[in-house]
Structure formats: structure tokens, C-alpha cells
């Protein structure tokens, strides 16, 4: 692999809308995607809420951005990992999510984390 | 006294702390990321059911909608900002940031 | 729901009384939802005929009052929204001076209708209003 | 009681130094004390850490302020309540605290909260 | 890979989440409010002991001192900012904000 | 401890190698300790002969770069400290433009040695450095 291609994992850990971290994290991912790095995105803890279907932010007068996760595929960001435990303890299933993801055990996501050159939590 | 909780119970101890101090009869309103607490069938559903035995529980509907939460615990009442105002008109406020 | 008293176990509000409200806002705009919720609440309270006396900005909340805020065109402008509320409804927008200095917020940056003041003013707001609501994170 | 004397409770809920909330909260208490209101301060959750003895902030180049809590008495802020459960689950006892406080059960602090005109969390 | 945790375990799920993902052998460093985790005899002492079976555990000494924590769990190593740098020299970093 | 390799189970550093470090700072000054820890870390890294290439400011982190910061005299001046580090050690202090606009941080406010740039620069920093450390809350 090219020396200048880095493995960069973005870890979404916050629920959307209560703070801007998920949204500005997504902006960062979109820019980095243009640089043809080896990107992946992991959804852990409240981060899984970012992918919840049927978010409608009209009532809080904020821009919605859930659907932008659906566009990641078009930017060749295809490695989306969701922590199974995080999803389950929130009473959610894959059917509740907007996009196709790999549902993984924590240990497996942990293994993929250690392979990264850079890990950024949002 | 109206208690408001604005953080996810998965991310912050605010709800758990609030419940420990809230007096019987006092209403509790979930707002912002706090509304994840009342999503039906999550890890906190029992805690919400227990709370409801002594306190009316509300959730801000615009915050539920923003997060795609359509199924909430039984008897949790979704209200708008105007309902929030009505609660504030009736009660002093204790915001558990 | 609209216009009627909410249930709640303590039924003290069969007849709607107007209250005077102060707001304490402890987080900056955009980074946390607090500024949005505070604004939407204040807007609804004013619409119902209550008085929103002042919004006191503390901690990172002081960043709400800079007129240099310049969000994307399709997004809400939080600072401008406070400024309009100040002008249209006489809501005082007040930033704590000590908190402002730590974060580089100065008189020159104030939105129209906003000003910098001390914590004594917050104490006055707490005393003279029926309610003091805190928004933060 | 004078109509212009309000019962105001400050609730310390965060650990010191990791964020400024405790410190700026203390600044607020000191100013309000000069207005001769009926003030009280409750320490709940990580807020109890604010009163921990032997804090030395030299190594992180920040101003220490733990001792300012000892000065509250001189400003006639004498009602300091500590939540017993919060203290215990952190493995602390009254001996670990810098100042004399009332150690109370959560329900009792809750009762005192409901008597307030204003409650501010820091 | 070095894992850092900077929030109190009483206030945030970061430590609990990190522990679930950390790989055997990877060092864990507590900084800022994170250092409350390793105070001897609190609710998380068992979790720290379990973590130490597979990972070396460090805490930033200046942050321990700032918070008046003089008694830490056995075998937790207090290090300075220069020790932090040494760990970063040896490992990629994963900061669990 | 000083100057010697730390234990840790993976013993890859018997001989100290110099690394090139980028820093991503996600919280504003004073309100969170992140800016302090990032600074103390960078200072220690430079002292040990490592290179701190850049500090990229994101989210509320952009507030670190305003030259209007004016803390009490007996407190540290976080913005000035970054500025000095930039001048003395060539550390680039870079604020994300989109994050800056939301929070009212502009070119005119930049500390000496600080500048506003895009997220592409952060990507470059991630690519060209041996480490990218994140500080936040």
C-alpha cells in the first residue's frame, strides 16, 4: 500500500443534535474522503443514534444530516462498523438504521482499531 | 418543582442523579439528548416506569422527532415548547445539566 | 394541549398566570443544543404572553453574543436570532464580563441588543423574576 | 422573610479542573453572597470532588481554588450540603473534605431543593 | 496502541467503552478527570484490577496531584507529561474523548 | 523515569526515536482542560526533541486562537501560550474555517502565528505526521 495512504478511523460516540460533534465529524469525514485515504467509520455508544431512521429536525430548527451518512458510499467510504452491544442496549436493531453497516463485536472493532494509523473520536 | 434532564442516560449520570433527588409528585421533563431515556424498550425503561409511579413524565416532542424516536414508554407525554412553557408557569425549575 | 393548563400532579394553574422569566445560558452556539432550546423556549414563552426579561450568558455561553458569527447560509444564525429577540421583545442579552474575557468576547463584538455586564446583574435577574431557567450541557 | 430575599441553591455536579464549571460556579456564588440572598450549596455526584483535600494544581499550570470553599463561611454562605451516596461511592469520607459540611441523604437534599426559588447547576 | 481516557468514569461511559475495545497488551493512560478512575477504593477499583490483568495502566501524575488523589490502585503507574510523550513515541494513540 | 523508555508490554522503544506529531484540539480554552493538556504535552514533546508539526483547532477548539483572550492576571493566557509556541518552535496553529465561522472567529482575530484553514489541511497533517493526537472532552 502506498506510504501516503493512511488508515484513518473515525469513531462516532455522541448522539446527534444535542451537540455538534457528530455533524462536524461527518464534515471531516467527507473532506478526508476526497484525499483517498483508507477511511473507516465506527459507531459506538450513543454514536449509533446518528444512523437512526426517521430523524426530522424541523421542530428544533436545525439542519438534519442523517441522510448524509447514506451518501458516504458515493465517496468510497464503505467501511461502516456498528458495535453490536451499543445497538442492543439501546433497544435498536439493524432495521432501525438508515444505512447498511457491518454489525461487529466490540473485540473485532477493537482489532481493527489497532491496525489504524490514526483514530479520531467525535 | 419541574426537573429537566437534557443528556442521554447512556452518556451522563444526570437522569440517575435527578431521580434520586426528585420529590413525589414533581414532574420530570426530558429534553435534547435526554429524550433517548424514554425510547421504548431500552436499558432504562424500568427506571422510567418506576419514576412514573410518583411523577408525571414528559418528553419534548420536537426533540423526539429530531432523533427519530416514535415509540416511547407508556404514559410518557410528548409536549411542544408551549407545553414546556406551561410547566414552567406552574413550577419552579431545576435543570439537571 | 395548546393553551390549556398541563396536567401534572400539582394542579396550581387552572387560570393561566403570566410569569416573568430570566434565562441563564451556559454553552456556546452550535456546539451544544442549549442555545437552541433556550431560544425556542423563550420564543414560545413570549408568544404565550409571558415576559422574558433577560438571557444571561455564562461559561462558554458568552460566545452566543459575538456579531462575527457567520454560519452556512442554509443554517440558523444563532447570534442574529438573539439580537432580533432583543430588539423586538426587549429581552436583555447579557454576557458575563469575566467569562467573556477568558474567551475573547469584547464590547466591540457585541450583537445589537447585547452587552457585557457582571454577575451582580445575574443576581438581580434571579431576584426580580418569577423563574430562572438554566440551559447548558 | 423579605420578599426580595430569594432562596437560591447552587448545585456543584462536576469534578474540578477537567472543566471550568466548578470554578466559575464558585465565582457566581461569591458575587451572589454579597447580595444577601439565602444561599446554599449542594455537592452531588462528581461535585463532591471539589472539596477534596490536598489538591495541588501546580503541575497542570492552573489556579487552584479548593481553598476558596473554606472562605465561603466568611461570606455568610454556611449551608453546605454533601450527598452521602455520592461521597461513599467515590470511596471518600468527611475526613477527606476541606470544609465542614452537612452530610445528607439524597431525599433530604431533594426536599431542600423544592423549597428554593432558584436552583442553578454548575 | 495507547488508549487515553480523560473523563471521570462516574460522569461518562468512556472508560467502560474503552475497556470493551482495548486489545490485550495495549497500555491505558488516564488523564484529566479520567484519573478519578484509579483512586483507591472507589466503585471502579475492580474494573481497574481486571483491566490490569491484560494492560499496563498509567495515570498522569500532575492530574492526580491537582485532584488530591494520593492513594491509587495497586500497580497503577503515575507518570509526567514526559512519560506521556514516551508512550506516544512507542504507540499510535486512541483518545476516548 | 525521565529519559528512559517506558515499560508497557510492547517493548518497541529501546532506542528512542524522534517522532513527528500533529495535534487535533476539539475544545475551547478555560472551559475544558483539553487545551491545557494539549499544550503541556506539546511542550514536553518538544523538550524531548520530537517535532510538533501543527495544532489543528476544531469544534469549539477554534476559540483557542483569538487574540482577544484576556484572562485574569494571575492565570495562564492560553492563546498567548499557543502564539509563543508557534513563534519559538514553528508549530502551526490552524483553525478550521467552517468551525470558526460558526463561532465568530475570523482572520482579524488570529493570534500571531495562528491562521484559518480548511479540513484538507488536517488531512495533510494526518498523512505527514507519525502521530495524530486528539484532545477534547
XYZ file of C-alpha atoms in Angstrom:
712
model
C 0.000 0.000 0.000
C 1.181 3.495 -0.828
C 3.123 5.041 2.030
C 0.995 8.114 1.746
C -2.243 6.242 2.211
C -3.073 6.178 5.874
C -5.599 4.043 7.651
C -7.843 6.523 9.439
C -10.777 5.504 11.604
C -13.439 7.942 12.706
C -15.324 6.903 15.816
C -18.784 8.386 16.314
C -19.577 8.312 20.025
C -22.213 11.024 20.617
C -25.882 11.279 19.958
C -26.817 13.713 17.206
C -28.323 17.190 17.694
C -27.571 17.541 21.428
C -24.081 18.595 20.386
C -22.331 19.304 17.089
C -19.639 16.615 17.350
C -21.369 14.115 15.078
C -22.175 16.734 12.456
C -18.736 18.329 12.370
C -17.261 14.838 12.484
C -19.191 13.986 9.350
C -17.907 17.150 7.654
C -14.382 15.996 8.474
C -15.012 12.539 7.030
C -16.349 13.996 3.783
C -13.258 16.154 3.288
C -10.856 13.341 4.142
C -12.668 11.082 1.670
C -11.515 13.368 -1.130
C -7.895 12.625 -0.194
C -8.234 8.940 -0.988
C -7.151 7.685 2.374
C -8.208 4.307 3.745
C -11.151 5.510 5.810
C -13.491 3.677 8.130
C -16.214 4.856 10.491
C -17.165 3.072 13.704
C -20.377 3.800 15.616
C -20.018 3.131 19.328
C -22.164 4.027 22.344
C -24.562 6.887 21.637
C -22.846 7.215 18.267
C -25.193 4.550 16.878
C -28.077 7.029 17.227
C -26.563 9.021 14.355
C -27.818 6.332 11.972
C -31.375 6.134 13.338
C -34.081 6.267 10.683
C -36.803 8.924 10.522
C -34.968 11.813 12.131
C -36.867 15.030 11.491
C -35.175 18.134 12.838
C -37.728 20.705 11.608
C -39.121 21.203 15.111
C -35.766 22.177 16.607
C -34.864 24.436 13.649
C -31.621 22.628 12.984
C -30.332 21.117 9.765
C -30.770 17.377 9.576
C -27.785 15.392 8.350
C -28.662 11.734 8.922
C -29.098 11.220 5.198
C -25.555 12.387 4.539
C -24.412 9.074 6.011
C -26.213 7.455 3.082
C -24.021 9.460 0.729
C -20.748 8.175 2.203
C -20.877 5.232 -0.151
C -20.605 7.632 -3.082
C -17.402 8.993 -1.567
C -15.959 5.474 -1.356
C -16.318 5.406 2.409
C -17.697 1.911 2.633
C -16.347 0.577 5.911
C -19.080 1.387 8.383
C -18.895 -0.630 11.608
C -21.573 -0.650 14.291
C -20.896 -2.003 17.758
C -23.483 -4.718 18.365
C -23.662 -4.219 22.151
C -24.233 -0.479 21.809
C -27.099 -1.068 19.418
C -28.713 -3.765 21.535
C -28.650 -1.941 24.858
C -30.411 0.954 23.156
C -33.218 -1.340 22.073
C -32.342 -0.921 18.401
C -31.761 -3.387 15.562
C -30.194 -3.103 12.126
C -33.669 -2.381 10.764
C -33.670 0.905 12.668
C -30.589 2.115 10.794
C -30.519 4.266 7.683
C -27.572 2.587 6.002
C -26.054 -0.831 5.528
C -23.385 -1.421 8.115
C -21.252 -4.249 9.419
C -22.567 -5.250 12.828
C -19.485 -6.326 14.788
C -18.491 -7.452 18.245
C -16.511 -4.982 20.302
C -13.381 -7.146 20.210
C -13.441 -7.217 16.401
C -13.825 -3.438 16.169
C -11.013 -3.200 18.739
C -8.783 -5.329 16.489
C -9.487 -3.088 13.510
C -8.731 -0.041 15.653
C -5.226 -1.297 16.404
C -4.490 -1.546 12.691
C -5.083 2.182 12.201
C -2.500 4.901 11.736
C -4.968 7.451 13.075
C -8.113 7.169 15.202
C -10.301 10.247 15.727
C -13.233 10.270 18.130
C -16.119 12.653 17.534
C -40.660 21.786 41.105
C -40.108 20.836 37.461
C -36.985 18.795 36.780
C -35.459 18.854 33.293
C -32.903 16.374 32.003
C -31.084 17.146 28.764
C -28.405 14.465 28.456
C -28.602 10.869 27.299
C -28.781 8.458 30.246
C -26.190 6.338 28.452
C -23.741 9.216 28.436
C -24.331 11.066 31.692
C -25.436 10.290 35.261
C -27.874 13.234 35.242
C -31.067 11.177 35.000
C -29.967 8.709 37.637
C -28.954 11.575 39.941
C -32.136 13.516 39.327
C -34.320 10.506 40.118
C -32.539 10.111 43.445
C -33.490 13.660 44.495
C -36.858 14.278 42.867
C -39.785 14.590 45.302
C -43.003 12.607 44.786
C -45.405 14.462 42.528
C -42.788 16.629 40.879
C -42.908 16.454 37.088
C -39.864 15.427 35.066
C -39.289 16.696 31.513
C -36.775 15.132 29.134
C -35.319 17.469 26.502
C -32.473 17.419 23.932
C -30.460 14.174 24.136
C -32.335 13.443 27.358
C -35.261 12.118 25.327
C -33.361 8.934 24.499
C -34.235 7.853 28.060
C -37.892 7.338 27.193
C -37.419 5.404 23.970
C -39.422 2.259 24.386
C -37.519 -0.925 25.176
C -34.092 0.361 26.041
C -31.994 -0.294 29.135
C -33.731 2.455 31.113
C -37.362 1.507 30.534
C -37.676 0.031 34.036
C -36.255 3.167 35.618
C -38.774 5.297 33.714
C -41.640 3.023 34.755
C -40.558 3.296 38.388
C -40.285 7.081 38.142
C -43.778 7.281 36.695
C -45.253 5.748 39.825
C -44.641 9.033 41.635
C -44.012 11.635 38.948
C -45.607 12.623 35.662
C -43.034 12.238 32.892
C -42.882 14.440 29.792
C -40.618 14.496 26.748
C -40.143 17.376 24.328
C -41.769 16.194 21.096
C -39.543 18.230 18.736
C -36.513 16.548 20.337
C -38.099 13.103 19.978
C -38.857 13.828 16.322
C -35.347 15.126 15.659
C -33.944 11.826 16.900
C -36.418 9.574 15.120
C -37.946 8.250 18.335
C -41.528 7.324 17.528
C -42.108 4.695 20.188
C -41.862 5.966 23.766
C -42.513 4.313 27.130
C -46.192 4.076 28.089
C -47.760 7.221 29.520
C -44.817 9.447 28.695
C -46.431 12.598 27.356
C -44.895 14.337 24.353
C -45.228 18.117 24.579
C -44.104 21.086 22.493
C -42.192 24.170 23.547
C -45.536 25.728 24.529
C -46.208 22.779 26.837
C -42.735 23.316 28.307
C -43.713 26.934 28.965
C -46.929 25.820 30.688
C -44.939 23.567 33.014
C -42.598 26.452 33.820
C -45.591 28.682 34.514
C -46.762 26.131 37.086
C -43.451 25.202 38.698
C -40.059 26.450 39.753
C -37.421 24.760 37.611
C -34.463 22.536 38.388
C -32.342 21.817 35.306
C -30.058 18.814 35.772
C -27.358 19.806 33.293
C -52.754 20.663 24.601
C -52.179 24.168 23.286
C -53.398 26.970 25.538
C -54.707 24.719 28.265
C -53.036 24.078 31.566
C -50.946 20.928 31.590
C -51.959 18.203 33.982
C -49.077 17.400 36.320
C -49.978 16.164 39.779
C -49.851 19.624 41.335
C -52.745 21.490 39.739
C -51.927 25.082 40.547
C -52.613 26.620 37.172
C -56.266 26.359 36.316
C -56.123 30.023 35.428
C -53.086 30.903 33.412
C -50.940 33.494 35.168
C -48.267 35.381 33.336
C -44.772 34.897 34.718
C -41.554 36.865 34.365
C -38.674 34.695 33.266
C -34.909 35.009 33.364
C -32.689 32.618 31.397
C -29.144 31.524 32.222
C -27.362 30.072 29.185
C -24.154 28.183 29.866
C -22.983 26.839 26.493
C -21.897 28.411 23.242
C -23.892 28.316 19.994
C -23.847 25.338 17.605
C -21.507 23.194 19.712
C -24.352 22.354 22.107
C -28.107 22.427 21.647
C -28.594 24.537 24.785
C -28.666 27.842 22.867
C -31.308 26.443 20.520
C -33.523 25.113 23.270
C -33.226 28.349 25.243
C -34.249 30.318 22.151
C -37.179 28.087 21.245
C -38.377 28.163 24.843
C -38.088 31.960 25.045
C -39.924 32.338 21.731
C -42.795 30.131 22.968
C -42.974 31.937 26.319
C -43.199 35.341 24.625
C -45.886 34.046 22.270
C -47.943 32.979 25.265
C -47.731 36.435 26.776
C -45.091 35.762 29.408
C -42.187 38.136 29.846
C -38.666 37.036 29.048
C -36.694 39.601 30.978
C -33.115 38.656 30.162
C -30.796 35.983 28.823
C -27.629 35.915 30.888
C -24.672 34.272 29.140
C -22.185 32.432 31.321
C -19.306 29.965 30.820
C -18.985 29.334 27.055
C -22.466 30.833 26.744
C -20.871 34.249 26.169
C -19.957 33.123 22.645
C -23.643 33.499 21.738
C -23.197 37.278 21.696
C -20.495 37.813 19.064
C -21.589 39.591 15.927
C -18.891 37.780 13.946
C -20.937 34.585 13.892
C -21.232 33.531 10.256
C -22.863 30.122 9.828
C -23.625 28.495 6.456
C -26.473 30.241 4.607
C -28.866 27.332 4.989
C -28.371 27.164 8.752
C -29.888 29.269 11.535
C -27.891 32.303 12.718
C -27.990 31.938 16.483
C -26.384 35.288 17.337
C -28.636 37.191 14.929
C -31.672 35.428 16.359
C -30.835 36.644 19.890
C -30.266 40.134 18.531
C -33.690 40.183 16.893
C -35.346 38.904 20.042
C -33.664 41.692 21.996
C -34.903 44.339 19.569
C -38.413 43.013 19.064
C -39.246 41.906 22.581
C -36.943 43.891 24.835
C -35.108 40.807 26.039
C -31.762 41.830 27.521
C -28.869 39.752 26.185
C -26.119 39.983 28.789
C -22.684 38.383 28.725
C -20.713 37.946 31.939
C -17.568 40.063 31.782
C -15.194 37.616 33.490
C -16.397 34.704 31.366
C -16.168 36.908 28.239
C -12.594 37.948 28.888
C -11.452 34.331 29.178
C -12.990 33.582 25.792
C -12.070 36.712 23.864
C -15.527 38.254 23.781
C -15.417 42.053 23.981
C -17.747 45.066 23.841
C -16.726 45.655 20.233
C -18.008 42.228 19.225
C -21.442 42.538 20.832
C -24.511 41.858 18.727
C -27.023 44.692 18.627
C -29.050 44.449 21.803
C -26.302 42.571 23.620
C -23.999 43.933 26.290
C -21.357 42.867 28.773
C -22.044 43.064 32.475
C -21.146 41.497 35.815
C -22.514 38.623 37.841
C -24.313 41.124 40.067
C -26.722 41.616 37.180
C -27.460 37.891 37.164
C -28.257 38.131 40.861
C -30.674 40.977 40.103
C -32.254 38.838 37.395
C -32.654 35.953 39.831
C -34.282 38.280 42.355
C -36.638 40.217 40.115
C -38.030 37.319 38.058
C -40.554 34.631 38.920
C -38.385 31.981 37.314
C -34.732 31.491 36.457
C -34.193 28.711 33.924
C -30.786 27.260 33.186
C -29.815 25.809 29.815
C -26.483 24.096 29.320
C -24.939 20.679 28.875
C -38.783 36.920 55.152
C -38.184 39.912 52.895
C -39.830 39.462 49.527
C -36.570 40.406 47.894
C -34.616 37.689 49.617
C -34.657 34.621 47.424
C -33.696 31.118 48.331
C -31.023 30.180 45.800
C -29.307 26.812 45.719
C -26.134 26.170 43.756
C -25.547 22.552 42.858
C -21.971 21.508 42.169
C -22.043 18.437 39.930
C -18.694 18.325 38.108
C -15.200 17.364 39.102
C -12.796 20.284 39.322
C -10.076 21.159 36.770
C -11.353 18.957 33.922
C -13.767 21.764 33.125
C -14.347 25.283 34.426
C -17.916 24.811 35.669
C -16.986 24.380 39.323
C -14.629 27.351 39.305
C -16.960 29.740 37.503
C -19.785 28.411 39.679
C -17.808 29.408 42.735
C -17.256 32.886 41.284
C -21.018 33.170 40.864
C -21.646 32.107 44.467
C -19.188 34.668 45.803
C -20.894 37.515 43.940
C -24.379 36.398 44.928
C -23.251 36.219 48.557
C -22.711 39.966 48.510
C -26.409 40.455 47.692
C -27.530 38.896 50.968
C -29.704 36.240 49.444
C -30.493 32.984 51.227
C -27.804 30.861 49.582
C -26.988 27.195 49.876
C -24.572 24.934 48.020
C -25.142 21.237 47.407
C -22.386 18.869 46.269
C -23.733 15.964 44.242
C -22.068 13.338 42.051
C -18.588 14.356 40.930
C -19.278 17.729 42.563
C -18.063 16.299 45.881
C -14.531 16.149 44.430
C -14.436 19.953 44.545
C -13.997 19.708 48.326
C -11.227 17.094 48.287
C -8.238 17.938 50.485
C -4.674 18.317 49.201
C -5.393 19.481 45.677
C -2.215 20.854 44.140
C -2.654 22.275 40.649
C 0.942 23.458 40.107
C 1.679 20.589 37.738
C -1.162 21.441 35.374
C -0.401 25.195 35.472
C -3.909 26.102 36.573
C -5.022 28.183 39.534
C -6.207 26.119 42.458
C -9.435 27.211 44.105
C -10.344 24.464 46.562
C -9.427 26.714 49.474
C -11.911 29.327 48.338
C -14.628 26.976 49.544
C -13.157 27.462 53.012
C -13.733 31.197 52.651
C -17.481 30.824 51.955
C -18.145 30.893 55.670
C -16.771 34.441 55.803
C -19.319 35.435 53.157
C -22.146 34.010 55.308
C -22.602 31.073 52.940
C -22.917 28.449 55.620
C -25.342 25.926 54.170
C -23.092 23.383 52.503
C -24.759 20.037 51.825
C -22.959 16.938 50.628
C -24.836 13.981 49.203
C -23.840 10.979 51.306
C -24.230 8.425 48.499
C -22.058 10.428 46.109
C -19.297 10.629 48.697
C -19.450 6.951 49.594
C -19.413 5.535 46.084
C -16.274 7.572 45.441
C -14.550 5.912 48.394
C -14.406 9.199 50.315
C -15.406 10.179 53.838
C -15.965 13.505 55.590
C -12.312 13.417 56.639
C -11.303 13.776 53.001
C -13.125 17.107 52.723
C -11.627 20.561 53.199
C -14.605 22.143 54.930
C -17.310 21.291 57.409
C -20.442 20.235 55.598
C -23.786 18.682 56.369
C -23.751 15.113 55.121
C -27.325 14.431 53.993
C -29.382 11.728 52.354
C -30.485 12.406 48.796
C -34.145 12.645 49.808
C -33.366 15.359 52.363
C -31.364 17.384 49.849
C -34.250 16.831 47.433
C -36.677 18.274 49.989
C -34.494 21.348 50.461
C -34.303 21.751 46.678
C -38.066 22.016 46.376
C -38.079 24.924 48.854
C -35.880 27.017 46.582
C -36.877 29.920 44.400
C -33.893 29.256 42.165
C -31.660 26.213 41.607
C -28.536 26.553 39.471
C -26.416 23.556 38.467
C -22.740 24.049 37.714
C -1.984 1.311 20.574
C -2.140 3.696 23.540
C -5.622 4.431 24.850
C -6.236 7.645 26.771
C -9.282 8.356 28.917
C -9.898 11.899 30.117
C -13.344 11.834 31.713
C -14.478 10.660 35.133
C -15.940 7.138 34.996
C -18.779 8.403 37.190
C -19.698 11.012 34.599
C -19.047 9.376 31.246
C -19.120 5.898 29.704
C -15.706 6.454 28.070
C -13.735 4.162 30.359
C -16.300 1.406 30.209
C -16.423 1.689 26.411
C -12.657 1.812 26.037
C -12.196 -1.304 28.159
C -14.596 -3.170 25.914
C -12.455 -2.455 22.832
C -8.891 -2.367 24.121
C -6.682 -5.219 22.894
C -4.582 -7.288 25.316
C -1.212 -5.669 25.935
C -2.266 -2.191 24.902
C -1.458 0.430 27.542
C -4.183 2.647 29.009
C -3.428 6.142 30.292
C -5.822 8.123 32.479
C -5.578 11.910 32.217
C -7.579 14.958 33.359
C -10.790 13.940 35.178
C -10.111 10.396 33.983
C -7.677 9.916 36.861
C -10.557 9.608 39.345
C -10.959 6.085 37.970
C -7.782 4.875 39.654
C -8.370 6.389 43.081
C -8.027 3.517 45.504
C -11.217 2.066 46.935
C -13.876 3.587 44.710
C -16.632 1.888 42.750
C -14.322 1.178 39.802
C -11.415 -0.459 41.595
C -12.465 -3.930 40.445
C -12.698 -2.778 36.837
C -9.198 -1.334 37.033
C -7.840 -4.538 38.599
C -9.431 -6.577 35.796
C -8.008 -4.243 33.147
C -4.533 -4.588 34.652
C -4.519 -8.308 34.013
C -4.026 -7.612 30.316
C -2.931 -3.985 30.051
C -0.427 -1.754 31.806
C -2.314 1.154 33.391
C -0.880 4.652 33.779
C -2.217 7.864 35.284
C -0.931 11.378 34.677
C 0.662 12.398 37.986
C 0.044 16.163 37.601
C -3.657 15.389 37.170
C -3.670 13.114 40.228
C -1.956 15.851 42.257
C -4.359 18.532 41.036
C -7.243 16.458 42.342
C -5.676 15.482 45.641
C -5.542 11.786 44.800
C -2.619 10.330 46.727
C -3.778 6.741 47.008
C -4.169 4.924 43.701
C -4.976 1.323 42.834
C -2.050 -1.071 43.127
C 0.384 -1.100 40.196
C -1.085 1.937 38.530
C 1.945 3.929 37.456
C 1.953 7.700 37.842
C 3.827 9.413 35.006
C 4.522 13.012 33.996
C 3.929 14.725 30.655
C 7.347 13.414 29.557
C 6.211 9.863 30.324
C 3.079 10.568 28.264
C 5.359 11.600 25.398
C 7.369 8.375 25.740
C 4.186 6.334 25.450
C 3.191 8.293 22.343
C 6.628 7.704 20.873
C 6.062 3.965 21.267
C 2.413 3.716 20.234
C -0.261 5.060 17.955
C -2.862 6.851 20.042
C -6.582 6.343 20.552
C -8.129 9.115 22.673
C -11.527 8.143 24.098
C -12.976 11.639 24.467
C 11.548 7.549 34.598
C 12.842 10.610 32.766
C 14.698 9.876 29.570
C 14.257 6.134 29.710
C 11.836 4.115 27.658
C 8.627 3.321 29.466
C 7.833 -0.315 30.083
C 4.477 -1.156 28.525
C 4.058 -4.744 27.330
C 5.080 -3.979 23.765
C 8.726 -3.033 24.055
C 9.386 -1.343 20.730
C 11.337 1.636 22.022
C 14.585 0.536 23.494
C 16.224 3.187 21.398
C 14.377 6.454 21.475
C 13.237 7.511 18.020
C 12.079 11.013 17.302
C 8.524 11.252 16.035
C 6.602 13.933 14.199
C 3.358 14.795 15.920
C 0.152 16.510 14.874
C -2.416 17.606 17.448
C -6.174 17.936 16.991
C -7.759 20.122 19.676
C -11.526 19.989 19.954
C -12.446 22.216 22.908
C -12.079 25.899 23.680
C -9.714 27.350 26.284
C -10.540 27.507 30.009
C -13.933 25.823 29.713
C -12.273 22.408 29.333
C -8.831 21.182 30.328
C -8.142 19.835 26.837
C -6.285 22.967 25.701
C -4.072 22.802 28.792
C -3.240 19.124 28.406
C -2.524 19.567 24.701
C -0.162 22.420 25.496
C 1.658 20.635 28.318
C 2.016 17.551 26.132
C 3.348 19.566 23.186
C 5.795 21.386 25.451
C 7.114 18.080 26.822
C 7.375 16.537 23.351
C 9.371 19.495 22.030
C 11.654 19.369 25.059
C 12.407 15.739 24.293
C 13.395 16.594 20.735
C 10.256 15.431 18.962
C 8.618 17.642 16.367
C 5.208 19.129 16.973
C 4.170 19.950 13.458
C 0.780 21.570 13.940
C -2.130 22.092 16.301
C -5.367 21.918 14.349
C -8.319 23.566 16.103
C -11.741 22.046 15.509
C -15.213 22.307 17.054
C -15.030 24.852 19.917
C -11.256 24.398 19.744
C -11.080 27.328 17.306
C -11.657 29.680 20.255
C -8.070 28.962 21.313
C -6.841 31.205 18.505
C -8.452 34.562 19.285
C -6.085 37.354 20.288
C -8.835 38.980 22.357
C -8.390 36.415 25.125
C -7.858 38.373 28.333
C -7.803 36.151 31.429
C -7.125 37.397 34.979
C -3.504 38.471 35.503
C -2.727 35.610 37.851
C -3.999 32.997 35.382
C -2.321 31.464 32.345
C -3.014 33.083 28.958
C -3.837 30.100 26.774
C -3.995 31.965 23.456
C -0.715 33.778 24.106
C 0.926 30.489 25.062
C -0.014 28.933 21.694
C 1.248 32.038 19.929
C 4.624 31.799 21.658
C 4.895 28.113 20.871
C 4.200 28.897 17.219
C 6.905 31.551 17.133
C 9.544 29.711 19.124
C 9.100 26.202 17.799
C 7.461 26.626 14.411
C 4.285 24.872 15.493
C 1.482 25.776 13.098
C -1.682 26.848 14.908
C -4.536 26.262 12.477
C -8.236 26.921 12.989
C -10.808 25.181 10.802
C -12.645 27.776 8.740
C -16.123 26.247 8.910
C -15.881 25.710 12.664
C -14.514 29.244 13.061
C -17.346 30.881 11.158
C -19.950 29.216 13.374
C -18.232 30.612 16.450
C -17.329 34.089 15.265
C -13.600 33.500 14.883
C -12.110 35.446 11.957
C -8.746 36.175 10.340
C -8.670 39.551 12.068
C -8.807 37.891 15.482
C -5.968 35.425 14.902
C -3.132 35.276 17.390
C 0.321 35.807 15.900
C 1.355 32.501 14.397
C -2.225 31.351 14.015
C -4.227 31.109 10.804
C -7.503 29.866 9.427
C -7.566 26.980 7.007
C -9.692 24.090 5.777
C -10.128 20.480 6.801
C -7.928 19.443 3.894
C -5.008 20.764 5.909
C -5.944 18.469 8.777
C -5.878 15.577 6.343
C -2.389 16.613 5.253
C -1.361 16.766 8.906
C -2.731 13.281 9.482
C -0.812 11.998 6.460
C 2.543 13.666 7.012
C 2.942 13.006 10.742
C 3.831 9.855 12.629
C 1.128 10.525 15.188
C -2.126 12.445 15.361
C -3.267 13.034 18.934
C -6.742 14.250 19.782
C -7.536 16.330 22.855
C -11.113 17.184 23.763
C -13.843 16.353 26.233
